[in-house]
Amino acid sequence: MKIILACDSQWYDLTQQIIKILEKDNIWYYYNGASNNKDSVQLDTFLHQAAQEVIDEKTFWIFVSGNGIDMNIWANKTNWVRATLCSNFNQARWAREENNVNVLCLAAWEEEYLELNNIIKTFLKSEFKNKDNQELFSKIENNSNK
């Protein structure tokens, strides 16, 4: 499993919390974001790289932005990317089990991230189960390639 994190400087601190969660469980990650909470970086750079990096079922991205919605919209315009915004562990589980999501978007503006640990771990440990949806995904992906 390969985890790639991306955020801009405004959300650097939250991303550092995510890194601690990954390191505690010895999960390999690559951080592709701001080097501190003062650097000005453009997230579209990371998003473009995500389009190149999500190439197999073992690669997952975690995007952190203020509302998470902007990342979700952008990522879903990219072929072979299935992104979703999750604010609790059930959404993370459903995203993986039902929809085979490979990009987790998080909203840093959420007042409480008491479930951050559970959201991350659930997203990474859940497996795609609803094979009936695979035909739908293929239709969507084939349609977006036109």
Short mmCIF file of N, CA and C in Angstrom, two decimals:
data_model
loop_
_atom_site.label_atom_id
_atom_site.label_comp_id
_atom_site.label_asym_id
_atom_site.label_seq_id
_atom_site.Cartn_x
_atom_site.Cartn_y
_atom_site.Cartn_z
N MET A 1 0.84 -1.18 0.00
CA MET A 1 0.00 0.00 0.00
C MET A 1 0.89 1.24 0.00
N LYS A 2 0.53 2.18 -0.85
CA LYS A 2 1.27 3.44 -0.94
C LYS A 2 0.31 4.58 -0.61
N ILE A 3 0.67 5.41 0.35
CA ILE A 3 -0.15 6.55 0.76
C ILE A 3 0.59 7.82 0.38
N ILE A 4 -0.10 8.71 -0.29
CA ILE A 4 0.50 9.99 -0.64
C ILE A 4 -0.38 11.08 -0.06
N LEU A 5 0.22 11.97 0.72
CA LEU A 5 -0.50 13.07 1.36
C LEU A 5 -0.21 14.37 0.65
N ALA A 6 -1.22 15.22 0.55
CA ALA A 6 -1.02 16.54 -0.03
C ALA A 6 -1.84 17.57 0.73
N CYS A 7 -1.22 18.72 0.95
CA CYS A 7 -1.91 19.85 1.57
C CYS A 7 -1.12 21.10 1.27
N ASP A 8 -1.76 22.25 1.48
CA ASP A 8 -1.01 23.49 1.39
C ASP A 8 -0.60 23.91 2.80
N SER A 9 0.07 25.04 2.91
CA SER A 9 0.63 25.45 4.20
C SER A 9 -0.43 25.68 5.26
N GLN A 10 -1.60 26.09 4.85
CA GLN A 10 -2.65 26.40 5.81
C GLN A 10 -3.07 25.16 6.61
N TRP A 11 -2.91 23.98 6.03
CA TRP A 11 -3.36 22.75 6.66
C TRP A 11 -2.20 21.85 7.05
N TYR A 12 -1.02 22.41 7.09
CA TYR A 12 0.19 21.66 7.42
C TYR A 12 0.06 20.95 8.77
N ASP A 13 -0.44 21.63 9.79
CA ASP A 13 -0.52 21.04 11.13
C ASP A 13 -1.42 19.81 11.16
N LEU A 14 -2.58 19.88 10.49
CA LEU A 14 -3.46 18.72 10.45
C LEU A 14 -2.79 17.56 9.73
N THR A 15 -2.07 17.86 8.67
CA THR A 15 -1.38 16.81 7.92
C THR A 15 -0.32 16.15 8.79
N GLN A 16 0.32 16.90 9.66
CA GLN A 16 1.30 16.33 10.57
C GLN A 16 0.63 15.35 11.54
N GLN A 17 -0.61 15.62 11.93
CA GLN A 17 -1.36 14.67 12.76
C GLN A 17 -1.59 13.36 12.00
N ILE A 18 -1.92 13.49 10.72
CA ILE A 18 -2.15 12.31 9.89
C ILE A 18 -0.86 11.50 9.78
N ILE A 19 0.26 12.18 9.61
CA ILE A 19 1.55 11.49 9.51
C ILE A 19 1.84 10.70 10.78
N LYS A 20 1.52 11.26 11.93
CA LYS A 20 1.73 10.55 13.20
C LYS A 20 0.88 9.28 13.25
N ILE A 21 -0.34 9.36 12.74
CA ILE A 21 -1.22 8.19 12.71
C ILE A 21 -0.60 7.10 11.83
N LEU A 22 -0.12 7.49 10.66
CA LEU A 22 0.48 6.53 9.73
C LEU A 22 1.75 5.92 10.31
N GLU A 23 2.59 6.76 10.89
CA GLU A 23 3.85 6.27 11.46
C GLU A 23 3.62 5.32 12.63
N LYS A 24 2.62 5.61 13.43
CA LYS A 24 2.32 4.75 14.58
C LYS A 24 1.99 3.33 14.12
N ASP A 25 1.35 3.21 12.97
CA ASP A 25 0.99 1.89 12.44
C ASP A 25 1.96 1.39 11.38
N ASN A 26 3.10 2.06 11.27
CA ASN A 26 4.13 1.67 10.30
C ASN A 26 3.59 1.59 8.87
N ILE A 27 2.76 2.56 8.51
CA ILE A 27 2.21 2.63 7.15
C ILE A 27 3.08 3.55 6.33
N TRP A 28 3.56 3.05 5.19
CA TRP A 28 4.44 3.83 4.32
C TRP A 28 3.65 4.99 3.71
N TYR A 29 4.27 6.16 3.69
CA TYR A 29 3.63 7.33 3.09
C TYR A 29 4.68 8.19 2.42
N TYR A 30 4.20 9.00 1.52
CA TYR A 30 5.01 10.03 0.89
C TYR A 30 4.27 11.33 1.08
N TYR A 31 4.92 12.29 1.70
CA TYR A 31 4.29 13.59 1.93
C TYR A 31 4.67 14.53 0.80
N ASN A 32 3.67 15.04 0.12
CA ASN A 32 3.89 15.93 -1.01
C ASN A 32 3.11 17.21 -0.76
N GLY A 33 3.61 18.00 0.19
CA GLY A 33 2.90 19.22 0.56
C GLY A 33 3.84 20.27 1.09
N ALA A 34 3.25 21.26 1.72
CA ALA A 34 4.02 22.37 2.27
C ALA A 34 5.03 21.87 3.30
N SER A 35 6.18 22.52 3.37
CA SER A 35 7.22 22.10 4.31
C SER A 35 7.06 22.72 5.70
N ASN A 36 6.16 23.66 5.82
CA ASN A 36 5.83 24.25 7.12
C ASN A 36 4.48 24.96 6.99
N ASN A 37 4.05 25.63 8.06
CA ASN A 37 2.74 26.28 7.99
C ASN A 37 2.81 27.72 7.50
N LYS A 38 3.93 28.08 6.88
CA LYS A 38 4.08 29.44 6.35
C LYS A 38 4.31 29.46 4.84
N ASP A 39 4.81 28.37 4.28
CA ASP A 39 5.06 28.33 2.84
C ASP A 39 3.77 28.50 2.05
N SER A 40 3.88 29.20 0.96
CA SER A 40 2.75 29.34 0.07
C SER A 40 2.94 28.35 -1.08
N VAL A 41 2.05 27.38 -1.18
CA VAL A 41 2.11 26.40 -2.25
C VAL A 41 0.74 26.27 -2.89
N GLN A 42 0.73 25.86 -4.13
CA GLN A 42 -0.52 25.69 -4.85
C GLN A 42 -0.91 24.22 -4.87
N LEU A 43 -2.09 23.93 -4.40
CA LEU A 43 -2.54 22.54 -4.35
C LEU A 43 -2.76 21.94 -5.72
N ASP A 44 -2.99 22.76 -6.73
CA ASP A 44 -3.21 22.18 -8.06
C ASP A 44 -1.96 21.43 -8.53
N THR A 45 -0.79 21.82 -8.05
CA THR A 45 0.43 21.08 -8.39
C THR A 45 0.35 19.65 -7.86
N PHE A 46 -0.08 19.49 -6.61
CA PHE A 46 -0.19 18.17 -6.01
C PHE A 46 -1.31 17.38 -6.68
N LEU A 47 -2.39 18.06 -7.00
CA LEU A 47 -3.52 17.39 -7.64
C LEU A 47 -3.13 16.84 -9.00
N HIS A 48 -2.34 17.61 -9.74
CA HIS A 48 -1.88 17.14 -11.05
C HIS A 48 -1.01 15.89 -10.87
N GLN A 49 -0.15 15.90 -9.86
CA GLN A 49 0.68 14.73 -9.60
C GLN A 49 -0.16 13.53 -9.19
N ALA A 50 -1.26 13.79 -8.49
CA ALA A 50 -2.14 12.70 -8.09
C ALA A 50 -2.68 11.98 -9.30
N ALA A 51 -3.00 12.74 -10.31
CA ALA A 51 -3.53 12.14 -11.54
C ALA A 51 -2.51 11.18 -12.15
N GLN A 52 -1.25 11.44 -11.96
CA GLN A 52 -0.20 10.59 -12.50
C GLN A 52 0.11 9.42 -11.57
N GLU A 53 -0.10 9.60 -10.27
CA GLU A 53 0.31 8.61 -9.28
C GLU A 53 -0.73 7.54 -8.98
N VAL A 54 -2.02 7.86 -9.13
CA VAL A 54 -3.05 6.88 -8.81
C VAL A 54 -3.13 5.92 -9.98
N ILE A 55 -2.27 4.92 -9.95
CA ILE A 55 -2.15 4.03 -11.10
C ILE A 55 -2.48 2.59 -10.79
N ASP A 56 -2.66 2.27 -9.53
CA ASP A 56 -3.01 0.90 -9.20
C ASP A 56 -3.86 0.87 -7.94
N GLU A 57 -4.35 -0.30 -7.61
CA GLU A 57 -5.25 -0.43 -6.48
C GLU A 57 -4.55 -0.32 -5.13
N LYS A 58 -3.25 -0.21 -5.13
CA LYS A 58 -2.50 -0.12 -3.88
C LYS A 58 -2.04 1.31 -3.59
N THR A 59 -2.45 2.26 -4.41
CA THR A 59 -2.06 3.65 -4.22
C THR A 59 -3.26 4.46 -3.76
N PHE A 60 -3.10 5.16 -2.64
CA PHE A 60 -4.16 6.00 -2.11
C PHE A 60 -3.61 7.39 -1.84
N TRP A 61 -4.44 8.38 -2.06
CA TRP A 61 -4.10 9.77 -1.75
C TRP A 61 -4.98 10.25 -0.62
N ILE A 62 -4.42 11.14 0.20
CA ILE A 62 -5.20 11.86 1.20
C ILE A 62 -4.96 13.34 0.95
N PHE A 63 -6.01 14.05 0.60
CA PHE A 63 -5.95 15.49 0.36
C PHE A 63 -6.56 16.22 1.54
N VAL A 64 -5.90 17.27 1.99
CA VAL A 64 -6.43 18.08 3.07
C VAL A 64 -6.57 19.51 2.56
N SER A 65 -7.78 20.04 2.67
CA SER A 65 -8.01 21.45 2.34
C SER A 65 -9.01 22.00 3.34
N GLY A 66 -9.33 23.25 3.23
CA GLY A 66 -10.23 23.88 4.19
C GLY A 66 -11.57 23.17 4.28
N ASN A 67 -12.28 23.10 3.15
CA ASN A 67 -13.59 22.46 3.17
C ASN A 67 -13.58 21.06 2.56
N GLY A 68 -12.49 20.68 1.90
CA GLY A 68 -12.38 19.36 1.31
C GLY A 68 -13.16 19.20 0.01
N ILE A 69 -14.09 20.08 -0.23
CA ILE A 69 -14.96 19.98 -1.39
C ILE A 69 -14.20 20.30 -2.67
N ASP A 70 -13.36 21.33 -2.62
CA ASP A 70 -12.60 21.72 -3.81
C ASP A 70 -11.72 20.58 -4.30
N MET A 71 -11.07 19.90 -3.37
CA MET A 71 -10.22 18.77 -3.73
C MET A 71 -11.05 17.64 -4.32
N ASN A 72 -12.18 17.38 -3.70
CA ASN A 72 -13.06 16.31 -4.16
C ASN A 72 -13.51 16.56 -5.60
N ILE A 73 -13.94 17.77 -5.88
CA ILE A 73 -14.40 18.12 -7.23
C ILE A 73 -13.27 17.96 -8.23
N TRP A 74 -12.12 18.53 -7.92
CA TRP A 74 -11.00 18.47 -8.86
C TRP A 74 -10.56 17.04 -9.11
N ALA A 75 -10.39 16.30 -8.05
CA ALA A 75 -9.88 14.93 -8.18
C ALA A 75 -10.81 14.08 -9.03
N ASN A 76 -12.11 14.25 -8.88
CA ASN A 76 -13.07 13.43 -9.61
C ASN A 76 -13.17 13.80 -11.08
N LYS A 77 -12.49 14.82 -11.50
CA LYS A 77 -12.42 15.15 -12.92
C LYS A 77 -11.26 14.44 -13.60
N THR A 78 -10.53 13.66 -12.83
CA THR A 78 -9.36 12.96 -13.32
C THR A 78 -9.69 11.49 -13.56
N ASN A 79 -9.32 10.97 -14.72
CA ASN A 79 -9.59 9.58 -15.04
C ASN A 79 -9.02 8.65 -13.99
N TRP A 80 -9.76 7.62 -13.66
CA TRP A 80 -9.38 6.54 -12.77
C TRP A 80 -9.29 6.96 -11.31
N VAL A 81 -9.69 8.18 -11.01
CA VAL A 81 -9.70 8.64 -9.62
C VAL A 81 -11.14 8.63 -9.12
N ARG A 82 -11.32 8.06 -7.95
CA ARG A 82 -12.61 8.10 -7.27
C ARG A 82 -12.35 8.71 -5.90
N ALA A 83 -12.73 9.96 -5.75
CA ALA A 83 -12.46 10.71 -4.52
C ALA A 83 -13.76 10.97 -3.76
N THR A 84 -13.63 11.11 -2.46
CA THR A 84 -14.78 11.48 -1.65
C THR A 84 -14.33 12.25 -0.42
N LEU A 85 -15.23 13.07 0.05
CA LEU A 85 -15.04 13.83 1.28
C LEU A 85 -15.64 13.01 2.41
N CYS A 86 -14.85 12.72 3.44
CA CYS A 86 -15.33 11.94 4.57
C CYS A 86 -15.14 12.73 5.86
N SER A 87 -16.17 12.70 6.69
CA SER A 87 -16.06 13.37 7.99
C SER A 87 -16.28 12.41 9.15
N ASN A 88 -16.49 11.13 8.83
CA ASN A 88 -16.57 10.12 9.90
C ASN A 88 -16.13 8.77 9.35
N PHE A 89 -15.90 7.83 10.24
CA PHE A 89 -15.33 6.55 9.82
C PHE A 89 -16.32 5.71 9.02
N ASN A 90 -17.62 5.87 9.25
CA ASN A 90 -18.59 5.13 8.44
C ASN A 90 -18.53 5.56 6.98
N GLN A 91 -18.43 6.85 6.74
CA GLN A 91 -18.30 7.33 5.36
C GLN A 91 -17.04 6.78 4.72
N ALA A 92 -15.95 6.73 5.48
CA ALA A 92 -14.69 6.19 4.96
C ALA A 92 -14.84 4.71 4.62
N ARG A 93 -15.51 3.97 5.47
CA ARG A 93 -15.72 2.53 5.21
C ARG A 93 -16.60 2.33 4.00
N TRP A 94 -17.71 3.05 3.92
CA TRP A 94 -18.62 2.91 2.77
C TRP A 94 -17.93 3.31 1.48
N ALA A 95 -17.12 4.35 1.56
CA ALA A 95 -16.41 4.83 0.36
C ALA A 95 -15.54 3.73 -0.22
N ARG A 96 -14.83 3.02 0.64
CA ARG A 96 -13.95 1.94 0.17
C ARG A 96 -14.74 0.69 -0.20
N GLU A 97 -15.62 0.24 0.70
CA GLU A 97 -16.31 -1.03 0.48
C GLU A 97 -17.30 -0.97 -0.68
N GLU A 98 -18.02 0.12 -0.81
CA GLU A 98 -19.09 0.22 -1.81
C GLU A 98 -18.63 0.86 -3.12
N ASN A 99 -17.66 1.77 -3.04
CA ASN A 99 -17.32 2.57 -4.22
C ASN A 99 -15.86 2.52 -4.62
N ASN A 100 -15.07 1.74 -3.90
CA ASN A 100 -13.65 1.56 -4.24
C ASN A 100 -12.93 2.90 -4.41
N VAL A 101 -13.20 3.82 -3.51
CA VAL A 101 -12.60 5.15 -3.54
C VAL A 101 -11.10 5.05 -3.30
N ASN A 102 -10.30 5.82 -4.04
CA ASN A 102 -8.85 5.80 -3.86
C ASN A 102 -8.27 7.14 -3.42
N VAL A 103 -9.12 8.15 -3.28
CA VAL A 103 -8.67 9.45 -2.78
C VAL A 103 -9.60 9.89 -1.66
N LEU A 104 -9.03 10.07 -0.48
CA LEU A 104 -9.76 10.54 0.69
C LEU A 104 -9.53 12.04 0.82
N CYS A 105 -10.61 12.81 0.81
CA CYS A 105 -10.52 14.25 1.01
C CYS A 105 -11.00 14.58 2.42
N LEU A 106 -10.24 15.40 3.10
CA LEU A 106 -10.57 15.80 4.46
C LEU A 106 -10.74 17.30 4.55
N ALA A 107 -11.72 17.74 5.32
CA ALA A 107 -11.99 19.16 5.52
C ALA A 107 -11.34 19.62 6.82
N ALA A 108 -10.33 20.44 6.70
CA ALA A 108 -9.62 20.93 7.89
C ALA A 108 -10.48 21.89 8.70
N TRP A 109 -11.50 22.48 8.09
CA TRP A 109 -12.37 23.41 8.81
C TRP A 109 -13.34 22.71 9.75
N GLU A 110 -13.41 21.38 9.67
CA GLU A 110 -14.29 20.67 10.59
C GLU A 110 -13.85 21.01 12.01
N GLU A 111 -14.82 21.36 12.82
CA GLU A 111 -14.50 21.81 14.18
C GLU A 111 -13.85 20.72 15.02
N GLU A 112 -14.32 19.50 14.87
CA GLU A 112 -13.79 18.42 15.69
C GLU A 112 -13.26 17.31 14.80
N TYR A 113 -12.04 16.96 15.03
CA TYR A 113 -11.49 15.82 14.31
C TYR A 113 -11.17 14.71 15.30
N LEU A 114 -12.14 14.50 16.19
CA LEU A 114 -11.96 13.44 17.18
C LEU A 114 -11.86 12.08 16.50
N GLU A 115 -12.45 11.96 15.33
CA GLU A 115 -12.45 10.69 14.62
C GLU A 115 -11.33 10.59 13.59
N LEU A 116 -10.43 11.54 13.53
CA LEU A 116 -9.40 11.54 12.49
C LEU A 116 -8.67 10.19 12.43
N ASN A 117 -8.26 9.69 13.56
CA ASN A 117 -7.58 8.40 13.61
C ASN A 117 -8.45 7.30 13.01
N ASN A 118 -9.73 7.25 13.40
CA ASN A 118 -10.63 6.23 12.89
C ASN A 118 -10.91 6.40 11.40
N ILE A 119 -11.05 7.63 10.94
CA ILE A 119 -11.31 7.88 9.52
C ILE A 119 -10.14 7.35 8.69
N ILE A 120 -8.93 7.72 9.06
CA ILE A 120 -7.74 7.31 8.31
C ILE A 120 -7.60 5.79 8.31
N LYS A 121 -7.63 5.20 9.49
CA LYS A 121 -7.43 3.74 9.60
C LYS A 121 -8.54 2.96 8.89
N THR A 122 -9.77 3.41 9.03
CA THR A 122 -10.88 2.72 8.37
C THR A 122 -10.74 2.81 6.87
N PHE A 123 -10.40 3.97 6.36
CA PHE A 123 -10.24 4.15 4.92
C PHE A 123 -9.15 3.21 4.38
N LEU A 124 -8.05 3.12 5.08
CA LEU A 124 -6.92 2.33 4.60
C LEU A 124 -7.11 0.82 4.77
N LYS A 125 -7.89 0.42 5.76
CA LYS A 125 -8.05 -1.01 6.03
C LYS A 125 -9.27 -1.63 5.35
N SER A 126 -10.22 -0.81 4.94
CA SER A 126 -11.42 -1.35 4.30
C SER A 126 -11.10 -1.76 2.87
N GLU A 127 -11.81 -2.78 2.42
CA GLU A 127 -11.58 -3.30 1.07
C GLU A 127 -12.87 -3.24 0.27
N PHE A 128 -12.72 -3.07 -1.02
CA PHE A 128 -13.84 -3.02 -1.95
C PHE A 128 -14.57 -4.35 -1.94
N LYS A 129 -15.88 -4.32 -1.67
CA LYS A 129 -16.67 -5.55 -1.59
C LYS A 129 -17.79 -5.59 -2.61
N ASN A 130 -18.31 -4.46 -3.00
CA ASN A 130 -19.50 -4.41 -3.85
C ASN A 130 -19.11 -4.48 -5.32
N LYS A 131 -18.82 -5.68 -5.78
CA LYS A 131 -18.38 -5.87 -7.17
C LYS A 131 -19.48 -5.51 -8.16
N ASP A 132 -20.73 -5.45 -7.72
CA ASP A 132 -21.82 -5.04 -8.60
C ASP A 132 -21.61 -3.62 -9.11
N ASN A 133 -20.95 -2.80 -8.32
CA ASN A 133 -20.70 -1.41 -8.72
C ASN A 133 -19.59 -1.31 -9.76
N GLN A 134 -18.80 -2.35 -9.95
CA GLN A 134 -17.67 -2.28 -10.88
C GLN A 134 -18.12 -1.96 -12.30
N GLU A 135 -19.25 -2.53 -12.73
CA GLU A 135 -19.77 -2.25 -14.07
C GLU A 135 -20.12 -0.78 -14.21
N LEU A 136 -20.73 -0.22 -13.18
CA LEU A 136 -21.07 1.21 -13.19
C LEU A 136 -19.81 2.06 -13.30
N PHE A 137 -18.78 1.72 -12.52
CA PHE A 137 -17.53 2.48 -12.56
C PHE A 137 -16.90 2.41 -13.94
N SER A 138 -16.95 1.24 -14.56
CA SER A 138 -16.39 1.10 -15.90
C SER A 138 -17.12 1.99 -16.90
N LYS A 139 -18.45 2.06 -16.80
CA LYS A 139 -19.23 2.92 -17.68
C LYS A 139 -18.86 4.39 -17.47
N ILE A 140 -18.73 4.78 -16.22
CA ILE A 140 -18.38 6.17 -15.90
C ILE A 140 -17.00 6.50 -16.44
N GLU A 141 -16.04 5.62 -16.19
CA GLU A 141 -14.67 5.87 -16.64
C GLU A 141 -14.57 5.87 -18.15
N ASN A 142 -15.27 4.97 -18.82
CA ASN A 142 -15.25 4.95 -20.28
C ASN A 142 -15.91 6.18 -20.86
N ASN A 143 -16.96 6.66 -20.23
CA ASN A 143 -17.65 7.86 -20.69
C ASN A 143 -16.79 9.09 -20.50
N SER A 144 -16.00 9.14 -19.41
CA SER A 144 -15.17 10.32 -19.14
C SER A 144 -13.96 10.37 -20.06
N ASN A 145 -13.61 9.26 -20.70
CA ASN A 145 -12.47 9.24 -21.60
C ASN A 145 -12.80 9.81 -22.98
N LYS A 146 -14.06 10.07 -23.24
CA LYS A 146 -14.48 10.56 -24.58
C LYS A 146 -14.29 12.04 -24.71
#
